[in-house]
PDB file of C-alpha atoms in Angstrom:
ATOM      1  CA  UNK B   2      33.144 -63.098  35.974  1.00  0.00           C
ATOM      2  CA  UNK B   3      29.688 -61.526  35.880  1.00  0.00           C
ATOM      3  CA  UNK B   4      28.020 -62.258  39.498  1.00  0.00           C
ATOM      4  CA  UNK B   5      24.575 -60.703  38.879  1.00  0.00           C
ATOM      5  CA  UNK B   6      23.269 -61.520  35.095  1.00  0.00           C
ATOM      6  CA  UNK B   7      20.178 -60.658  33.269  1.00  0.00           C
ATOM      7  CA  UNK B   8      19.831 -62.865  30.707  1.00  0.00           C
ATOM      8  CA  UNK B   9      17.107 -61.058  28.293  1.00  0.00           C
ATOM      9  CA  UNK B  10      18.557 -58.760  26.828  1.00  0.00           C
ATOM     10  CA  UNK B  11      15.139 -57.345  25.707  1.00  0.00           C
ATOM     11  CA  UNK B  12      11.072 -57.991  26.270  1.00  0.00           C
ATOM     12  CA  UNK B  13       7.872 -56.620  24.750  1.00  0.00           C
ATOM     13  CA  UNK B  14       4.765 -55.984  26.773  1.00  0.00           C
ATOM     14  CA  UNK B  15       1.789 -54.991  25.781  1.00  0.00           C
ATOM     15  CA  UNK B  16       0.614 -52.074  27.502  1.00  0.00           C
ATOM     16  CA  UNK B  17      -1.735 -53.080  30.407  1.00  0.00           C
ATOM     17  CA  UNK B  18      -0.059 -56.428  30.711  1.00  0.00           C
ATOM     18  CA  UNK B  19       2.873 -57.534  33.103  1.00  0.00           C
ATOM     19  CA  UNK B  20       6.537 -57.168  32.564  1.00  0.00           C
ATOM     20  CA  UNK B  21       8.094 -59.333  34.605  1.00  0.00           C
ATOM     21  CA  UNK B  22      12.026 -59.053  34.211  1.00  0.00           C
ATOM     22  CA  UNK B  23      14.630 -61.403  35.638  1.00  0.00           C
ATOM     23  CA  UNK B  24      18.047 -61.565  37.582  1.00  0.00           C
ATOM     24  CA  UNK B  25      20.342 -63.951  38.539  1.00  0.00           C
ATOM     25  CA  UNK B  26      23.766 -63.169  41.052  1.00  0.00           C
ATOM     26  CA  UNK B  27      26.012 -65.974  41.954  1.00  0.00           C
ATOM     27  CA  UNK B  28      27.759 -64.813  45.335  1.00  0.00           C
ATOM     28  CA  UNK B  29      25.697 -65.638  48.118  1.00  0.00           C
ATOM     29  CA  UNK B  30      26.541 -63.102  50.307  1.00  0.00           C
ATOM     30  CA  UNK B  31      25.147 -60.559  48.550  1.00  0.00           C
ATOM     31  CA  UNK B  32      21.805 -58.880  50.812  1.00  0.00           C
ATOM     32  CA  UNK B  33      20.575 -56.349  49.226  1.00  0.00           C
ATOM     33  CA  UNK B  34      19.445 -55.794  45.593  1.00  0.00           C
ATOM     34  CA  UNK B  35      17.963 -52.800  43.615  1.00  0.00           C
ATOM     35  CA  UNK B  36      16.388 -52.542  40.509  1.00  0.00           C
ATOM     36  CA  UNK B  37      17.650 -49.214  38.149  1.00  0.00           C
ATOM     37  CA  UNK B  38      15.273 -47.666  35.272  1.00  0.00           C
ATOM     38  CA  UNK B  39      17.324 -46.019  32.768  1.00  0.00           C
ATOM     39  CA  UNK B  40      16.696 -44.003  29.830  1.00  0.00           C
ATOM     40  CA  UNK B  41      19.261 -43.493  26.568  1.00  0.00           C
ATOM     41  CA  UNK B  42      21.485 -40.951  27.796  1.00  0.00           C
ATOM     42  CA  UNK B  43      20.852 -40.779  31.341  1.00  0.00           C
ATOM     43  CA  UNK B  44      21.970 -41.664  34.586  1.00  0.00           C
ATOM     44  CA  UNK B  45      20.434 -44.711  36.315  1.00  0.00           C
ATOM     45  CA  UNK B  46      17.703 -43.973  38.883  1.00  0.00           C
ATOM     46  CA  UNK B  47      16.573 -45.983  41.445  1.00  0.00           C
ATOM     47  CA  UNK B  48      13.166 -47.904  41.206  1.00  0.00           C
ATOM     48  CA  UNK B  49      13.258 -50.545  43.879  1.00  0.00           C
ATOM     49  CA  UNK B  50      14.830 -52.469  46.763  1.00  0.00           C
ATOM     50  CA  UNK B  51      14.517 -55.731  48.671  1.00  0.00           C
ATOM     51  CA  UNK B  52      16.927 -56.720  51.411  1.00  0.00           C
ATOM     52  CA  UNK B  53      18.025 -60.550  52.035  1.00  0.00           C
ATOM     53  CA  UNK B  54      15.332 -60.719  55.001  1.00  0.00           C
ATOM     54  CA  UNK B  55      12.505 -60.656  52.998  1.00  0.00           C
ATOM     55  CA  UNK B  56      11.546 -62.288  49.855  1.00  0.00           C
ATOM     56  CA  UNK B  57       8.600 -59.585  48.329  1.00  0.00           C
ATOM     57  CA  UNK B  58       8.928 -55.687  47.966  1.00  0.00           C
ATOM     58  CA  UNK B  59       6.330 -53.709  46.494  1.00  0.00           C
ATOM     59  CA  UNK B  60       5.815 -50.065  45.736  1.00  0.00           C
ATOM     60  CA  UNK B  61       2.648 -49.187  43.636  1.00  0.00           C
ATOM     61  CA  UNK B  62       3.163 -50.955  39.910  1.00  0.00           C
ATOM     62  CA  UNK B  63       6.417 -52.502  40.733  1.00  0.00           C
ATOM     63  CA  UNK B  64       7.083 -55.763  43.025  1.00  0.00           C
ATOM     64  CA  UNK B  65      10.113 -56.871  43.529  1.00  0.00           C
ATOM     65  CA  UNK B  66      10.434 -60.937  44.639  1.00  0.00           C
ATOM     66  CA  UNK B  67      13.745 -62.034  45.828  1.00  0.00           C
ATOM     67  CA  UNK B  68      14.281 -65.904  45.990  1.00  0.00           C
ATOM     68  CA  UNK B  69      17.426 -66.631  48.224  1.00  0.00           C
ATOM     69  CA  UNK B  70      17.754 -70.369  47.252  1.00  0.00           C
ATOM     70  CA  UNK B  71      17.642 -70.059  43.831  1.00  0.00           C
ATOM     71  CA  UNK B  72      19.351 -67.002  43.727  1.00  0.00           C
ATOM     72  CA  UNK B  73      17.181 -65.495  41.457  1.00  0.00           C
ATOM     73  CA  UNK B  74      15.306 -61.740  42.436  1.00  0.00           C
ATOM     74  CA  UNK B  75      12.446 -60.607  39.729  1.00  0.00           C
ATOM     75  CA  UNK B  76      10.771 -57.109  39.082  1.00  0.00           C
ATOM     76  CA  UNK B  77       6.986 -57.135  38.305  1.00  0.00           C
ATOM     77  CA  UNK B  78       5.115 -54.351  36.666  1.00  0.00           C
ATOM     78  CA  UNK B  79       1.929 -54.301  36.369  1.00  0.00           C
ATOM     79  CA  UNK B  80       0.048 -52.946  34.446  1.00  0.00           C
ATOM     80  CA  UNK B  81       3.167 -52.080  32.156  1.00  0.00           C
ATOM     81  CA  UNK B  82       2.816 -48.108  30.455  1.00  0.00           C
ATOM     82  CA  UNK B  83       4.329 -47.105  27.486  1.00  0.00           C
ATOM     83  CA  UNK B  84       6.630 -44.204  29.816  1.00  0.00           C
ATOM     84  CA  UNK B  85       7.853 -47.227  31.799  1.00  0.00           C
ATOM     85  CA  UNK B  86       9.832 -48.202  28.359  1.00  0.00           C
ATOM     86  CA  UNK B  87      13.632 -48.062  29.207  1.00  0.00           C
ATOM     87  CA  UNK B  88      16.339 -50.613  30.101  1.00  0.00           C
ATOM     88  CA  UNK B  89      16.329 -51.580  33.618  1.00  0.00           C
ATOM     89  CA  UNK B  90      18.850 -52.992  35.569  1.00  0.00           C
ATOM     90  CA  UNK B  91      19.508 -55.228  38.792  1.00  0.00           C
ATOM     91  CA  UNK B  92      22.235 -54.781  41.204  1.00  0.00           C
ATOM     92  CA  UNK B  93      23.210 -56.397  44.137  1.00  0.00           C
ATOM     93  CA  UNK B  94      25.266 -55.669  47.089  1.00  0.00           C
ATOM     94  CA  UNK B  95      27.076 -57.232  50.235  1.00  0.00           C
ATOM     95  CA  UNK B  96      28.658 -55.469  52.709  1.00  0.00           C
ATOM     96  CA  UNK B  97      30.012 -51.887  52.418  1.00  0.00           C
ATOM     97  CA  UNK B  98      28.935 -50.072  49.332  1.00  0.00           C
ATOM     98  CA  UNK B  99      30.162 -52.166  46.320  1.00  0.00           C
ATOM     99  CA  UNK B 100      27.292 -53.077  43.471  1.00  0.00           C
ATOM    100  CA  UNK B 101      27.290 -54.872  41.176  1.00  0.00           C
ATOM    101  CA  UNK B 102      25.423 -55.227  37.685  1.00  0.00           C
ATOM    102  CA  UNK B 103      23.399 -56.775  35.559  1.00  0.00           C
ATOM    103  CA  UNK B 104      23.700 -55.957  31.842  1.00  0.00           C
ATOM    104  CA  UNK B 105      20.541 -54.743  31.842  1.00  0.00           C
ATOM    105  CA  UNK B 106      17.378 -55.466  30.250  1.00  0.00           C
ATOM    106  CA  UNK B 107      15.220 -53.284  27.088  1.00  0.00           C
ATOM    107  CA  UNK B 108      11.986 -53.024  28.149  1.00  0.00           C
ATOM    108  CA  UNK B 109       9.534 -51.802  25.092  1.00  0.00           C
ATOM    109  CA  UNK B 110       6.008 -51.289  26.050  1.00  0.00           C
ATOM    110  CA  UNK B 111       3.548 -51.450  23.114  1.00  0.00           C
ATOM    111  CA  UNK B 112       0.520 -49.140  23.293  1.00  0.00           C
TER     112      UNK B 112
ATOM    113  CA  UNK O  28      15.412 -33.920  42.162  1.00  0.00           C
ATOM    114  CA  UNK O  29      19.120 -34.725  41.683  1.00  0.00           C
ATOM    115  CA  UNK O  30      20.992 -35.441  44.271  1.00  0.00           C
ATOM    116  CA  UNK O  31      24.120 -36.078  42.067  1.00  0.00           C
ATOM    117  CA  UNK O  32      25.033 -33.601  39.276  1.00  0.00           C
ATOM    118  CA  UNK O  33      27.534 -34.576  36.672  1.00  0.00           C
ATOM    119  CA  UNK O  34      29.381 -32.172  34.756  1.00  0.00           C
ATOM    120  CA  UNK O  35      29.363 -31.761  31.593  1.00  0.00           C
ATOM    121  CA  UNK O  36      26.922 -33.923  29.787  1.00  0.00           C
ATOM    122  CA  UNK O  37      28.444 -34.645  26.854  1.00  0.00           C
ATOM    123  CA  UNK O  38      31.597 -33.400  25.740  1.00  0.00           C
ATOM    124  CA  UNK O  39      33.556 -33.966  22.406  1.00  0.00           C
ATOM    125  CA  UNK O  40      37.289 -33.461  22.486  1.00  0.00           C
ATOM    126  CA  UNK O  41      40.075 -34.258  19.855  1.00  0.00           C
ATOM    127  CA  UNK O  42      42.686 -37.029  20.205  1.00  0.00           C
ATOM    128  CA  UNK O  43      45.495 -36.214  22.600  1.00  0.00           C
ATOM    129  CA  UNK O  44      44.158 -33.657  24.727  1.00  0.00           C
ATOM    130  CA  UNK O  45      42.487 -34.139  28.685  1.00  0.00           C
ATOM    131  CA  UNK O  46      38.947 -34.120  29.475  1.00  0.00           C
ATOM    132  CA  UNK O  47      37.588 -32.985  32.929  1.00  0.00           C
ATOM    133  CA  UNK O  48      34.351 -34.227  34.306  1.00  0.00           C
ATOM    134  CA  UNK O  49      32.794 -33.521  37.944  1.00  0.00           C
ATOM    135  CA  UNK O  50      30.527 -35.558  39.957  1.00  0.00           C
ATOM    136  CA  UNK O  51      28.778 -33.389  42.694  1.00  0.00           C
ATOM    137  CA  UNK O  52      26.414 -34.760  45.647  1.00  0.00           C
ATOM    138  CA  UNK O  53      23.651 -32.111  46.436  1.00  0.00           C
ATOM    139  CA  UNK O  54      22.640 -32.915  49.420  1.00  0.00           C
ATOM    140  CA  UNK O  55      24.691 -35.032  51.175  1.00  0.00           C
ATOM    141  CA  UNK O  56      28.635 -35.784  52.217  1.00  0.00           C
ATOM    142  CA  UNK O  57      30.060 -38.372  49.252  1.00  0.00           C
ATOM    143  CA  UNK O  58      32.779 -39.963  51.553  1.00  0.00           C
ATOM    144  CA  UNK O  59      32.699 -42.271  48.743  1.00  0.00           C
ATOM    145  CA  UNK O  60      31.895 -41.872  45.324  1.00  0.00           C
ATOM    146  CA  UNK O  61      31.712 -44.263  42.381  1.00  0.00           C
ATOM    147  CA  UNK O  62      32.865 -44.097  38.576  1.00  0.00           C
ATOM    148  CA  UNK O  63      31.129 -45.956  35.933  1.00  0.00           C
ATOM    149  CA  UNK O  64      31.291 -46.586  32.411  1.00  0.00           C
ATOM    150  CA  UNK O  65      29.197 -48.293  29.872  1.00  0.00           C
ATOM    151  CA  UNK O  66      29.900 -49.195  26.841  1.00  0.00           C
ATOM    152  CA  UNK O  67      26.880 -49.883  24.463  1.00  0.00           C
ATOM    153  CA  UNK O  68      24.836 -53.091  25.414  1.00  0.00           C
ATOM    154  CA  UNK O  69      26.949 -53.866  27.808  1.00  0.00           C
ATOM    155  CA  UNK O  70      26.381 -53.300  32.174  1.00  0.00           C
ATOM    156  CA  UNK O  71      27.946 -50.454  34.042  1.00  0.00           C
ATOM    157  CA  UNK O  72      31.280 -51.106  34.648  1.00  0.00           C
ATOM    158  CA  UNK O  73      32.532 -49.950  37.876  1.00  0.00           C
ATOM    159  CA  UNK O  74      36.183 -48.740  37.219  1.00  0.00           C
ATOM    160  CA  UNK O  75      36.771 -46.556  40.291  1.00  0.00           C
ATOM    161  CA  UNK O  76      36.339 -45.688  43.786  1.00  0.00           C
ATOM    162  CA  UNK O  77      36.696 -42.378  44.597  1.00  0.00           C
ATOM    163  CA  UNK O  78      37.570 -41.867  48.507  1.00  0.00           C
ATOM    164  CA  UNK O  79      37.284 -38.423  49.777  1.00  0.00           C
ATOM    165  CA  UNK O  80      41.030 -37.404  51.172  1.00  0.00           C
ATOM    166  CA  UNK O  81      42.684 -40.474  49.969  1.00  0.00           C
ATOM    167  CA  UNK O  82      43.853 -42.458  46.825  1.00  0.00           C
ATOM    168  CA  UNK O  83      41.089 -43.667  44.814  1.00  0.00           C
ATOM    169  CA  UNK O  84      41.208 -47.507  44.079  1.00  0.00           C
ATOM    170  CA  UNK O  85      40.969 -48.682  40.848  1.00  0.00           C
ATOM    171  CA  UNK O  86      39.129 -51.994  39.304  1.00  0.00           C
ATOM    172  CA  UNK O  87      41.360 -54.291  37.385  1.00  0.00           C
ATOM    173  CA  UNK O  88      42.335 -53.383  33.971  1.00  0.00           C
ATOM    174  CA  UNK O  89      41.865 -49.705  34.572  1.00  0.00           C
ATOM    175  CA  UNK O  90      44.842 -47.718  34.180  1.00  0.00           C
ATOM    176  CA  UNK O  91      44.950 -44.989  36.878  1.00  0.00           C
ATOM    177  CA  UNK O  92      47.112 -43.067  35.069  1.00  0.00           C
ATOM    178  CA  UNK O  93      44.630 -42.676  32.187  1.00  0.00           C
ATOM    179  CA  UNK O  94      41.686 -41.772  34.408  1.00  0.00           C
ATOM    180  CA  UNK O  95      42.902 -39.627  36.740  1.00  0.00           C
ATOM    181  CA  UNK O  96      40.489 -39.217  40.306  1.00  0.00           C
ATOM    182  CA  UNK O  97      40.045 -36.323  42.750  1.00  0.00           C
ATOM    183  CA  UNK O  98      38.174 -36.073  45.443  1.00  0.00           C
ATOM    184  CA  UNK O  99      39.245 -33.391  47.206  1.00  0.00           C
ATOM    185  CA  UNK O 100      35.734 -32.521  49.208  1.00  0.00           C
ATOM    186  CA  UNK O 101      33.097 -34.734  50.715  1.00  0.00           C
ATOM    187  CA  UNK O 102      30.980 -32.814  47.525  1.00  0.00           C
ATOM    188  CA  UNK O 103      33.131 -32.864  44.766  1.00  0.00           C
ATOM    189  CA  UNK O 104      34.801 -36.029  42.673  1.00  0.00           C
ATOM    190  CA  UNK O 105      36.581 -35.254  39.496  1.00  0.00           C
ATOM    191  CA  UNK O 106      37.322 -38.017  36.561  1.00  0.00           C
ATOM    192  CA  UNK O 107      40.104 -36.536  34.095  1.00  0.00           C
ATOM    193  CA  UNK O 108      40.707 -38.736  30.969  1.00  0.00           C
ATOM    194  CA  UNK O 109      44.219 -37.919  30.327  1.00  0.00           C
ATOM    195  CA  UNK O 110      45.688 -38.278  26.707  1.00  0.00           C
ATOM    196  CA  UNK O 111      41.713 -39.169  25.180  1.00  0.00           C
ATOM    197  CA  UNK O 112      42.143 -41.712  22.390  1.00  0.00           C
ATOM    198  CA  UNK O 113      38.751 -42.422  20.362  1.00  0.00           C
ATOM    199  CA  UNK O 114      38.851 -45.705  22.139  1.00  0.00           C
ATOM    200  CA  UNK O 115      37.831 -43.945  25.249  1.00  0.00           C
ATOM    201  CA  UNK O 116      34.453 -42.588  23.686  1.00  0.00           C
ATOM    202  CA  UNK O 117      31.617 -44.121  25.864  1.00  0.00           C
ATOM    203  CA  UNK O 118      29.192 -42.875  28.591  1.00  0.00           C
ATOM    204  CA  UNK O 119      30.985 -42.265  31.863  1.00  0.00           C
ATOM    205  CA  UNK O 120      28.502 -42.322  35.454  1.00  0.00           C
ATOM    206  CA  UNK O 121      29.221 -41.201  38.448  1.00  0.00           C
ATOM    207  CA  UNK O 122      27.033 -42.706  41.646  1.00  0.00           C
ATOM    208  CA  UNK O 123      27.256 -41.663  45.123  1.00  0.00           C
ATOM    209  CA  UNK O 124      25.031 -42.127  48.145  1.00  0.00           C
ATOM    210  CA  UNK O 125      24.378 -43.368  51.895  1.00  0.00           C
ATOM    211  CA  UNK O 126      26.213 -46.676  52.977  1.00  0.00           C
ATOM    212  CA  UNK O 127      23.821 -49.425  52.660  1.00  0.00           C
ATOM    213  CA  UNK O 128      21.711 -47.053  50.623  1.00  0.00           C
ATOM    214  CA  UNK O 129      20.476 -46.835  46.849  1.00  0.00           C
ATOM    215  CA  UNK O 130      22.824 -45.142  44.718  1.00  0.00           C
ATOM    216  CA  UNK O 131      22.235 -42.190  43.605  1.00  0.00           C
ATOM    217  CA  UNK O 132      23.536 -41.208  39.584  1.00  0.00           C
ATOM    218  CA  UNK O 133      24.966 -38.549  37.881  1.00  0.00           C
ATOM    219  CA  UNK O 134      23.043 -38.013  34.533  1.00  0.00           C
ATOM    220  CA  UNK O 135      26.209 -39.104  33.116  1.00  0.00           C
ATOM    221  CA  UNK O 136      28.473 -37.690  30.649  1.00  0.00           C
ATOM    222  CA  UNK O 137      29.265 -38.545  26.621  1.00  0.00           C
ATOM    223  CA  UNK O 138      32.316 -38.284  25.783  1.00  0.00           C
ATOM    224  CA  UNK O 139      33.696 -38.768  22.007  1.00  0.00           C
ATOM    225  CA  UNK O 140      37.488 -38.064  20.935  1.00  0.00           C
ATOM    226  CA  UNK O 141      37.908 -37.571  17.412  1.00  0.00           C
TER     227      UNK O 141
END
């Protein structure tokens, strides 16, 4: 059963605009949650976090929002760039060092 | 820079024969290191945890026999894919880092058995 889903599996953006991709977990103990950038053929690597205690994260163009009740954690990016064109990925985590993933979603930037 | 290297990147084997692939931490002690695979379109699926001087444990439905885990040294993890069938093509990660940290990736590797 998938606890953390991303249901878009894809989104365009215009360049300058905002992407603003979605994720969704189910187990409520989960407390912290990263977002993953990855490109075709690559290893994940890390973009963003936001812990269970707060509810906004940001760090330049991205913004990550975390709402506990709904369960729901977003990624903002803005403005979106052409190089920022790859699928990205949520994860969450509980205690110790388990994560778990979303299925990710294709971001395509149009210049 | 990377603070996991994975080993090789992509490899192409034939049917039958073992494939080897190492997951190194850089700069700091993997106690614990993690072994992914995605198939196309489809999340990372955990299918190991690698624990430095003990048994790794394995996610349901993976056979341990099949993918075979070392990790004999707080900076080395091995993955061997014993007997490779061209079902087992896909993109295998490796992720390691800090408890309570972001995880850090291997570049991951491709394998394809022909």
């Amino acid at each position: 059963d998938q606890q953390v889903k991303q249901n878009s599996p894809s989104l365009s953006v215009q360049e300058g605009r905002i992407s603003i991709l979605n994720c969704d977990y189910t187990n409520s103990m989960f407390d912290y949650f990263l977002w993953y950038k990855k490109y075709p053929a690559e290893g994940p690597t890390f973009l963003i976090s936001i812990s269970s205690i707060k509810d906004k994260n940001e760090d330049g163009r991205f913004t990550v929002f975390l709402n506990k009740s709904a369960k729901h954690l977003s990624l903002h990016i803005v403005p979106s760039q052409p190089g920022d064109s790859a699928v990205y990925f949520c994860a969450a985590s509980g205690s110790g060092n388990q994560f778990y993933f979303g299925t990710g979603t294709s971001l395509t930037v149009i210049p | 820079g990377a603070v996991v290297s994975q080993h090789p990147s992509r490899v192409i084997c034939k049917s039958g024969t073992s494939v080897k692939i190492e997951c190194r931490s850089l700069d700091f002690q993997a106690t614990t290191m993690f072994w992914y695979r995605q198939f196309p379109k489809q999340s990372l699926m955990l299918m190991a945890t690698s624990n430095e001087g003990s048994k790794a444990t394995y996610e349901q439905g993976v056979e341990k026999d099949k993918f075979l885990i070392n990790h004999a040294s707080l900076t080395l993890s091995t993955l061997t894919v014993t007997s490779a069938h061209p079902e087992d093509s896909s993109f295998y990660i490796c992720s390691s880092g800090l408890t309570n940290s972001p995880l850090h990736f291997g570049n991951g590797t491709r394998l394809t058995v022909t």
